[in-house]
Amino acid sequence: MNPPSLSDRIREMSEKSEHPDGTEYLGLSVGQVARLENELGIPSRSIEIAALENGIVPKRYARNFKAFSLEDQARLLRSRVAVVGLGGLGGGVVEILARTGVGSLILIDGDIFDETNLNRQLLCSQDLPGVSKAEAGARRVAGINGSVEVAVHRRFLTRRNAADFLSGADAVVDCLDSVSARFAVEQAAKKLKVPMISAAVAGATGQLTVIFPEDEGLSLIYGPAESASPEGAEQSLGCLCHGVALLSSLECSETVKVLLGKGHVLRNRLLLIDLDTNTFETMRLA
C-alpha cells in the first residue's frame, strides 16, 4: 500500500473550527503543522500552502478571513519580500508581514541596536543593545511564524550589493532614514523590475508612496539623486513611536495590495501625514 500523500494527511489531521461569525471551516493548528513537518520532512510553509489549496485554513491565519480568500493567503505564502532597514519602520514591517503570512522575508541591515532605539523600534528591547538588527529580526520572525523563511544580510545596502541582496524579491519595502540609500534601493528595484514601497518618518509626520519599475519615482519627491540631501528630516525632527507604527502599518497595507494585485495602491501618488494636526493628504506625482 502506498503511504498517504501530504493532502491526505492534512485532511486526516484537520478539525472543524468556527470563524467569529459562526461559519464553520476546516482548520489546521500550529502544532499539527509542526507534526506534519517532522513526520514528512516537508517545510511548514509548503504544508500551509498545500492546506489552503485543499480548502483547509491554517489556524494562525484564521482571522485573515474573510478579508482574504484561500487563494490570497496561499499567494502571500508564496511571496518573497525584502525589507531594507530594520529600525523603527522596518521592525514594524517585519512584525506585520510575518503575522500576515508573507512566506519569505529578506532582512537587510548592517546596524546594531543602541539605547536610543528603545523609544520606537519594535525589534529592540533592553537586553539587545549591541545586537545585530538583522539577527534580531530573524529571531522575532521565528518566534511569530515558524513557516516564514528568512534570509539575513548583516550589511548595509549599497549600490554595489543592492541587486544581489534584493534578488528574488516580489516587492521591496524601503524603511531607511537615508535619502541616498533610498535612491540605491530604487535603482536596484528598477533593475530587477520589482515594485518598491517607500516610507519616511520625521517627528509626528510621514510620507508614503509606491514605485513601480517604469515610474519616475523618488526624483519627483527629492529631486535628482545627485543633488538630493543625503539624510532625511528624521535627523533634525526626531522619530516618534506612534508615527513610526502608523507608517509601518501603511507600508504593509500597500505591500499586501501589491503582492495580491488588489486594491488601489499609492502609485505615482504621495501620502503625507501630520499627526499633530490630524492631516492626511494625497498628492499626485507628475
PDB file of N, CA, C and O in Angstrom, residues 132-190:
ATOM      1  N   SER A 132      22.877  42.700  16.544  1.00  0.00           N
ATOM      2  CA  SER A 132      22.543  42.960  15.150  1.00  0.00           C
ATOM      3  C   SER A 132      21.031  43.082  14.954  1.00  0.00           C
ATOM      4  O   SER A 132      20.263  42.224  15.396  1.00  0.00           O
ATOM      5  N   LYS A 133      20.612  44.148  14.272  1.00  0.00           N
ATOM      6  CA  LYS A 133      19.194  44.329  13.992  1.00  0.00           C
ATOM      7  C   LYS A 133      18.668  43.227  13.064  1.00  0.00           C
ATOM      8  O   LYS A 133      17.536  42.751  13.221  1.00  0.00           O
ATOM      9  N   ALA A 134      19.494  42.820  12.114  1.00  0.00           N
ATOM     10  CA  ALA A 134      19.066  41.772  11.186  1.00  0.00           C
ATOM     11  C   ALA A 134      18.869  40.450  11.914  1.00  0.00           C
ATOM     12  O   ALA A 134      17.882  39.727  11.670  1.00  0.00           O
ATOM     13  N   GLU A 135      19.786  40.112  12.807  1.00  0.00           N
ATOM     14  CA  GLU A 135      19.652  38.863  13.564  1.00  0.00           C
ATOM     15  C   GLU A 135      18.453  38.921  14.500  1.00  0.00           C
ATOM     16  O   GLU A 135      17.727  37.935  14.665  1.00  0.00           O
ATOM     17  N   ALA A 136      18.232  40.072  15.124  1.00  0.00           N
ATOM     18  CA  ALA A 136      17.067  40.225  15.997  1.00  0.00           C
ATOM     19  C   ALA A 136      15.780  40.074  15.196  1.00  0.00           C
ATOM     20  O   ALA A 136      14.806  39.476  15.670  1.00  0.00           O
ATOM     21  N   GLY A 137      15.775  40.597  13.965  1.00  0.00           N
ATOM     22  CA  GLY A 137      14.611  40.445  13.106  1.00  0.00           C
ATOM     23  C   GLY A 137      14.332  38.995  12.785  1.00  0.00           C
ATOM     24  O   GLY A 137      13.175  38.536  12.810  1.00  0.00           O
ATOM     25  N   ALA A 138      15.383  38.238  12.486  1.00  0.00           N
ATOM     26  CA  ALA A 138      15.219  36.823  12.173  1.00  0.00           C
ATOM     27  C   ALA A 138      14.668  36.054  13.376  1.00  0.00           C
ATOM     28  O   ALA A 138      13.775  35.198  13.229  1.00  0.00           O
ATOM     29  N   ARG A 139      15.171  36.367  14.574  1.00  0.00           N
ATOM     30  CA  ARG A 139      14.682  35.688  15.777  1.00  0.00           C
ATOM     31  C   ARG A 139      13.225  36.048  16.048  1.00  0.00           C
ATOM     32  O   ARG A 139      12.434  35.194  16.476  1.00  0.00           O
ATOM     33  N   ARG A 140      12.883  37.303  15.804  1.00  0.00           N
ATOM     34  CA  ARG A 140      11.499  37.720  16.028  1.00  0.00           C
ATOM     35  C   ARG A 140      10.552  36.983  15.086  1.00  0.00           C
ATOM     36  O   ARG A 140       9.499  36.502  15.495  1.00  0.00           O
ATOM     37  N   VAL A 141      10.927  36.881  13.830  1.00  0.00           N
ATOM     38  CA  VAL A 141      10.085  36.166  12.860  1.00  0.00           C
ATOM     39  C   VAL A 141       9.923  34.708  13.272  1.00  0.00           C
ATOM     40  O   VAL A 141       8.824  34.156  13.229  1.00  0.00           O
ATOM     41  N   ALA A 142      11.010  34.077  13.696  1.00  0.00           N
ATOM     42  CA  ALA A 142      10.940  32.674  14.108  1.00  0.00           C
ATOM     43  C   ALA A 142       9.982  32.487  15.280  1.00  0.00           C
ATOM     44  O   ALA A 142       9.283  31.463  15.369  1.00  0.00           O
ATOM     45  N   GLY A 143       9.924  33.472  16.178  1.00  0.00           N
ATOM     46  CA  GLY A 143       9.023  33.376  17.314  1.00  0.00           C
ATOM     47  C   GLY A 143       7.574  33.652  16.964  1.00  0.00           C
ATOM     48  O   GLY A 143       6.662  33.198  17.665  1.00  0.00           O
ATOM     49  N   ILE A 144       7.339  34.395  15.897  1.00  0.00           N
ATOM     50  CA  ILE A 144       5.981  34.740  15.476  1.00  0.00           C
ATOM     51  C   ILE A 144       5.395  33.682  14.554  1.00  0.00           C
ATOM     52  O   ILE A 144       4.258  33.230  14.729  1.00  0.00           O
ATOM     53  N   ASN A 145       6.178  33.298  13.538  1.00  0.00           N
ATOM     54  CA  ASN A 145       5.655  32.427  12.483  1.00  0.00           C
ATOM     55  C   ASN A 145       6.789  31.576  11.936  1.00  0.00           C
ATOM     56  O   ASN A 145       7.557  32.010  11.085  1.00  0.00           O
ATOM     57  N   GLY A 146       6.880  30.349  12.426  1.00  0.00           N
ATOM     58  CA  GLY A 146       7.934  29.443  12.007  1.00  0.00           C
ATOM     59  C   GLY A 146       7.831  28.996  10.569  1.00  0.00           C
ATOM     60  O   GLY A 146       8.763  28.362  10.048  1.00  0.00           O
ATOM     61  N   SER A 147       6.724  29.299   9.906  1.00  0.00           N
ATOM     62  CA  SER A 147       6.562  28.934   8.500  1.00  0.00           C
ATOM     63  C   SER A 147       7.199  29.950   7.560  1.00  0.00           C
ATOM     64  O   SER A 147       7.303  29.698   6.361  1.00  0.00           O
ATOM     65  N   VAL A 148       7.594  31.103   8.081  1.00  0.00           N
ATOM     66  CA  VAL A 148       8.198  32.138   7.246  1.00  0.00           C
ATOM     67  C   VAL A 148       9.696  31.863   7.109  1.00  0.00           C
ATOM     68  O   VAL A 148      10.408  31.727   8.100  1.00  0.00           O
ATOM     69  N   GLU A 149      10.152  31.783   5.863  1.00  0.00           N
ATOM     70  CA  GLU A 149      11.576  31.582   5.596  1.00  0.00           C
ATOM     71  C   GLU A 149      12.280  32.938   5.590  1.00  0.00           C
ATOM     72  O   GLU A 149      11.758  33.904   5.045  1.00  0.00           O
ATOM     73  N   VAL A 150      13.460  32.998   6.207  1.00  0.00           N
ATOM     74  CA  VAL A 150      14.160  34.270   6.376  1.00  0.00           C
ATOM     75  C   VAL A 150      15.581  34.172   5.841  1.00  0.00           C
ATOM     76  O   VAL A 150      16.311  33.227   6.152  1.00  0.00           O
ATOM     77  N   ALA A 151      15.961  35.168   5.030  1.00  0.00           N
ATOM     78  CA  ALA A 151      17.350  35.341   4.613  1.00  0.00           C
ATOM     79  C   ALA A 151      17.857  36.619   5.266  1.00  0.00           C
ATOM     80  O   ALA A 151      17.162  37.647   5.251  1.00  0.00           O
ATOM     81  N   VAL A 152      19.032  36.565   5.870  1.00  0.00           N
ATOM     82  CA  VAL A 152      19.561  37.687   6.650  1.00  0.00           C
ATOM     83  C   VAL A 152      20.827  38.234   5.994  1.00  0.00           C
ATOM     84  O   VAL A 152      21.732  37.469   5.646  1.00  0.00           O
ATOM     85  N   HIS A 153      20.866  39.566   5.844  1.00  0.00           N
ATOM     86  CA  HIS A 153      22.075  40.251   5.367  1.00  0.00           C
ATOM     87  C   HIS A 153      22.486  41.253   6.437  1.00  0.00           C
ATOM     88  O   HIS A 153      21.841  42.287   6.604  1.00  0.00           O
ATOM     89  N   ARG A 154      23.553  40.946   7.169  1.00  0.00           N
ATOM     90  CA  ARG A 154      24.024  41.834   8.234  1.00  0.00           C
ATOM     91  C   ARG A 154      24.993  42.865   7.664  1.00  0.00           C
ATOM     92  O   ARG A 154      26.089  43.065   8.175  1.00  0.00           O
ATOM     93  N   ARG A 155      24.596  43.503   6.607  1.00  0.00           N
ATOM     94  CA  ARG A 155      25.405  44.537   5.961  1.00  0.00           C
ATOM     95  C   ARG A 155      24.486  45.644   5.487  1.00  0.00           C
ATOM     96  O   ARG A 155      23.296  45.406   5.202  1.00  0.00           O
ATOM     97  N   PHE A 156      25.026  46.853   5.380  1.00  0.00           N
ATOM     98  CA  PHE A 156      24.241  47.957   4.843  1.00  0.00           C
ATOM     99  C   PHE A 156      24.105  47.785   3.334  1.00  0.00           C
ATOM    100  O   PHE A 156      25.040  47.349   2.649  1.00  0.00           O
ATOM    101  N   LEU A 157      22.942  48.141   2.823  1.00  0.00           N
ATOM    102  CA  LEU A 157      22.718  48.076   1.381  1.00  0.00           C
ATOM    103  C   LEU A 157      23.428  49.237   0.699  1.00  0.00           C
ATOM    104  O   LEU A 157      23.347  50.385   1.157  1.00  0.00           O
ATOM    105  N   THR A 158      24.129  48.955  -0.393  1.00  0.00           N
ATOM    106  CA  THR A 158      24.809  49.969  -1.190  1.00  0.00           C
ATOM    107  C   THR A 158      24.462  49.744  -2.657  1.00  0.00           C
ATOM    108  O   THR A 158      23.839  48.730  -3.026  1.00  0.00           O
ATOM    109  N   ARG A 159      24.893  50.671  -3.500  1.00  0.00           N
ATOM    110  CA  ARG A 159      24.641  50.492  -4.934  1.00  0.00           C
ATOM    111  C   ARG A 159      25.341  49.240  -5.465  1.00  0.00           C
ATOM    112  O   ARG A 159      24.883  48.628  -6.416  1.00  0.00           O
ATOM    113  N   ARG A 160      26.443  48.859  -4.834  1.00  0.00           N
ATOM    114  CA  ARG A 160      27.190  47.693  -5.309  1.00  0.00           C
ATOM    115  C   ARG A 160      26.515  46.372  -4.961  1.00  0.00           C
ATOM    116  O   ARG A 160      26.520  45.436  -5.749  1.00  0.00           O
ATOM    117  N   ASN A 161      25.940  46.283  -3.750  1.00  0.00           N
ATOM    118  CA  ASN A 161      25.378  44.996  -3.336  1.00  0.00           C
ATOM    119  C   ASN A 161      23.856  44.926  -3.434  1.00  0.00           C
ATOM    120  O   ASN A 161      23.265  43.866  -3.204  1.00  0.00           O
ATOM    121  N   ALA A 162      23.199  46.043  -3.764  1.00  0.00           N
ATOM    122  CA  ALA A 162      21.742  46.106  -3.722  1.00  0.00           C
ATOM    123  C   ALA A 162      21.077  45.049  -4.600  1.00  0.00           C
ATOM    124  O   ALA A 162      20.149  44.357  -4.162  1.00  0.00           O
ATOM    125  N   ALA A 163      21.530  44.906  -5.835  1.00  0.00           N
ATOM    126  CA  ALA A 163      20.893  43.957  -6.749  1.00  0.00           C
ATOM    127  C   ALA A 163      21.018  42.526  -6.225  1.00  0.00           C
ATOM    128  O   ALA A 163      20.068  41.732  -6.328  1.00  0.00           O
ATOM    129  N   ASP A 164      22.163  42.187  -5.634  1.00  0.00           N
ATOM    130  CA  ASP A 164      22.345  40.838  -5.080  1.00  0.00           C
ATOM    131  C   ASP A 164      21.440  40.617  -3.872  1.00  0.00           C
ATOM    132  O   ASP A 164      20.802  39.562  -3.745  1.00  0.00           O
ATOM    133  N   PHE A 165      21.371  41.598  -2.978  1.00  0.00           N
ATOM    134  CA  PHE A 165      20.562  41.451  -1.772  1.00  0.00           C
ATOM    135  C   PHE A 165      19.067  41.345  -2.095  1.00  0.00           C
ATOM    136  O   PHE A 165      18.331  40.630  -1.417  1.00  0.00           O
ATOM    137  N   LEU A 166      18.617  42.056  -3.112  1.00  0.00           N
ATOM    138  CA  LEU A 166      17.184  42.105  -3.428  1.00  0.00           C
ATOM    139  C   LEU A 166      16.749  41.042  -4.427  1.00  0.00           C
ATOM    140  O   LEU A 166      15.551  40.905  -4.706  1.00  0.00           O
ATOM    141  N   SER A 167      17.682  40.289  -4.949  1.00  0.00           N
ATOM    142  CA  SER A 167      17.364  39.296  -5.970  1.00  0.00           C
ATOM    143  C   SER A 167      16.331  38.283  -5.462  1.00  0.00           C
ATOM    144  O   SER A 167      16.449  37.773  -4.345  1.00  0.00           O
ATOM    145  N   GLY A 168      15.337  38.015  -6.278  1.00  0.00           N
ATOM    146  CA  GLY A 168      14.302  37.044  -5.938  1.00  0.00           C
ATOM    147  C   GLY A 168      13.104  37.617  -5.226  1.00  0.00           C
ATOM    148  O   GLY A 168      12.109  36.916  -5.015  1.00  0.00           O
ATOM    149  N   ALA A 169      13.163  38.894  -4.848  1.00  0.00           N
ATOM    150  CA  ALA A 169      12.047  39.512  -4.133  1.00  0.00           C
ATOM    151  C   ALA A 169      10.903  39.846  -5.089  1.00  0.00           C
ATOM    152  O   ALA A 169      11.123  40.219  -6.239  1.00  0.00           O
ATOM    153  N   ASP A 170       9.684  39.716  -4.582  1.00  0.00           N
ATOM    154  CA  ASP A 170       8.492  40.130  -5.335  1.00  0.00           C
ATOM    155  C   ASP A 170       8.137  41.582  -5.046  1.00  0.00           C
ATOM    156  O   ASP A 170       7.391  42.207  -5.804  1.00  0.00           O
ATOM    157  N   ALA A 171       8.643  42.102  -3.935  1.00  0.00           N
ATOM    158  CA  ALA A 171       8.443  43.503  -3.568  1.00  0.00           C
ATOM    159  C   ALA A 171       9.556  43.895  -2.616  1.00  0.00           C
ATOM    160  O   ALA A 171      10.107  43.052  -1.896  1.00  0.00           O
ATOM    161  N   VAL A 172       9.890  45.186  -2.619  1.00  0.00           N
ATOM    162  CA  VAL A 172      10.927  45.720  -1.743  1.00  0.00           C
ATOM    163  C   VAL A 172      10.300  46.812  -0.885  1.00  0.00           C
ATOM    164  O   VAL A 172       9.630  47.714  -1.402  1.00  0.00           O
ATOM    165  N   VAL A 173      10.516  46.730   0.437  1.00  0.00           N
ATOM    166  CA  VAL A 173       9.989  47.741   1.346  1.00  0.00           C
ATOM    167  C   VAL A 173      11.155  48.578   1.863  1.00  0.00           C
ATOM    168  O   VAL A 173      12.057  48.071   2.526  1.00  0.00           O
ATOM    169  N   ASP A 174      11.130  49.862   1.542  1.00  0.00           N
ATOM    170  CA  ASP A 174      12.164  50.819   1.940  1.00  0.00           C
ATOM    171  C   ASP A 174      11.811  51.382   3.308  1.00  0.00           C
ATOM    172  O   ASP A 174      10.826  52.101   3.460  1.00  0.00           O
ATOM    173  N   CYS A 175      12.630  51.042   4.313  1.00  0.00           N
ATOM    174  CA  CYS A 175      12.428  51.518   5.683  1.00  0.00           C
ATOM    175  C   CYS A 175      13.656  52.285   6.172  1.00  0.00           C
ATOM    176  O   CYS A 175      14.014  52.227   7.349  1.00  0.00           O
ATOM    177  N   LEU A 176      14.302  52.979   5.270  1.00  0.00           N
ATOM    178  CA  LEU A 176      15.569  53.651   5.554  1.00  0.00           C
ATOM    179  C   LEU A 176      15.366  55.082   6.053  1.00  0.00           C
ATOM    180  O   LEU A 176      14.310  55.685   5.840  1.00  0.00           O
ATOM    181  N   ASP A 177      16.420  55.623   6.682  1.00  0.00           N
ATOM    182  CA  ASP A 177      16.399  57.031   7.073  1.00  0.00           C
ATOM    183  C   ASP A 177      17.414  57.847   6.277  1.00  0.00           C
ATOM    184  O   ASP A 177      17.650  59.013   6.575  1.00  0.00           O
ATOM    185  N   SER A 178      18.019  57.235   5.264  1.00  0.00           N
ATOM    186  CA  SER A 178      18.995  57.903   4.417  1.00  0.00           C
ATOM    187  C   SER A 178      18.436  58.046   3.011  1.00  0.00           C
ATOM    188  O   SER A 178      18.059  57.055   2.376  1.00  0.00           O
ATOM    189  N   VAL A 179      18.369  59.270   2.530  1.00  0.00           N
ATOM    190  CA  VAL A 179      17.825  59.509   1.193  1.00  0.00           C
ATOM    191  C   VAL A 179      18.729  58.907   0.128  1.00  0.00           C
ATOM    192  O   VAL A 179      18.255  58.316  -0.857  1.00  0.00           O
ATOM    193  N   SER A 180      20.035  59.020   0.296  1.00  0.00           N
ATOM    194  CA  SER A 180      20.956  58.473  -0.695  1.00  0.00           C
ATOM    195  C   SER A 180      20.817  56.947  -0.782  1.00  0.00           C
ATOM    196  O   SER A 180      20.830  56.373  -1.878  1.00  0.00           O
ATOM    197  N   ALA A 181      20.677  56.277   0.367  1.00  0.00           N
ATOM    198  CA  ALA A 181      20.475  54.821   0.353  1.00  0.00           C
ATOM    199  C   ALA A 181      19.138  54.467  -0.274  1.00  0.00           C
ATOM    200  O   ALA A 181      19.005  53.441  -0.954  1.00  0.00           O
ATOM    201  N   ARG A 182      18.152  55.325  -0.072  1.00  0.00           N
ATOM    202  CA  ARG A 182      16.827  55.081  -0.665  1.00  0.00           C
ATOM    203  C   ARG A 182      16.915  55.089  -2.191  1.00  0.00           C
ATOM    204  O   ARG A 182      16.292  54.267  -2.866  1.00  0.00           O
ATOM    205  N   PHE A 183      17.701  55.991  -2.742  1.00  0.00           N
ATOM    206  CA  PHE A 183      17.894  56.009  -4.199  1.00  0.00           C
ATOM    207  C   PHE A 183      18.602  54.739  -4.670  1.00  0.00           C
ATOM    208  O   PHE A 183      18.323  54.235  -5.760  1.00  0.00           O
ATOM    209  N   ALA A 184      19.521  54.215  -3.865  1.00  0.00           N
ATOM    210  CA  ALA A 184      20.209  52.974  -4.234  1.00  0.00           C
ATOM    211  C   ALA A 184      19.220  51.808  -4.283  1.00  0.00           C
ATOM    212  O   ALA A 184      19.294  50.950  -5.176  1.00  0.00           O
ATOM    213  N   VAL A 185      18.296  51.771  -3.330  1.00  0.00           N
ATOM    214  CA  VAL A 185      17.267  50.729  -3.336  1.00  0.00           C
ATOM    215  C   VAL A 185      16.397  50.854  -4.583  1.00  0.00           C
ATOM    216  O   VAL A 185      16.103  49.858  -5.259  1.00  0.00           O
ATOM    217  N   GLU A 186      15.980  52.082  -4.886  1.00  0.00           N
ATOM    218  CA  GLU A 186      15.135  52.286  -6.057  1.00  0.00           C
ATOM    219  C   GLU A 186      15.841  51.851  -7.333  1.00  0.00           C
ATOM    220  O   GLU A 186      15.241  51.190  -8.202  1.00  0.00           O
ATOM    221  N   GLN A 187      17.101  52.215  -7.465  1.00  0.00           N
ATOM    222  CA  GLN A 187      17.853  51.845  -8.668  1.00  0.00           C
ATOM    223  C   GLN A 187      17.892  50.329  -8.840  1.00  0.00           C
ATOM    224  O   GLN A 187      17.669  49.809  -9.942  1.00  0.00           O
ATOM    225  N   ALA A 188      18.167  49.609  -7.756  1.00  0.00           N
ATOM    226  CA  ALA A 188      18.229  48.150  -7.835  1.00  0.00           C
ATOM    227  C   ALA A 188      16.864  47.548  -8.097  1.00  0.00           C
ATOM    228  O   ALA A 188      16.728  46.601  -8.880  1.00  0.00           O
ATOM    229  N   ALA A 189      15.821  48.073  -7.451  1.00  0.00           N
ATOM    230  CA  ALA A 189      14.474  47.547  -7.650  1.00  0.00           C
ATOM    231  C   ALA A 189      14.033  47.718  -9.100  1.00  0.00           C
ATOM    232  O   ALA A 189      13.425  46.815  -9.694  1.00  0.00           O
ATOM    233  N   LYS A 190      14.357  48.862  -9.676  1.00  0.00           N
ATOM    234  CA  LYS A 190      14.005  49.079 -11.078  1.00  0.00           C
ATOM    235  C   LYS A 190      14.773  48.127 -11.983  1.00  0.00           C
ATOM    236  O   LYS A 190      14.212  47.580 -12.951  1.00  0.00           O
TER     237      LYS A 190
END
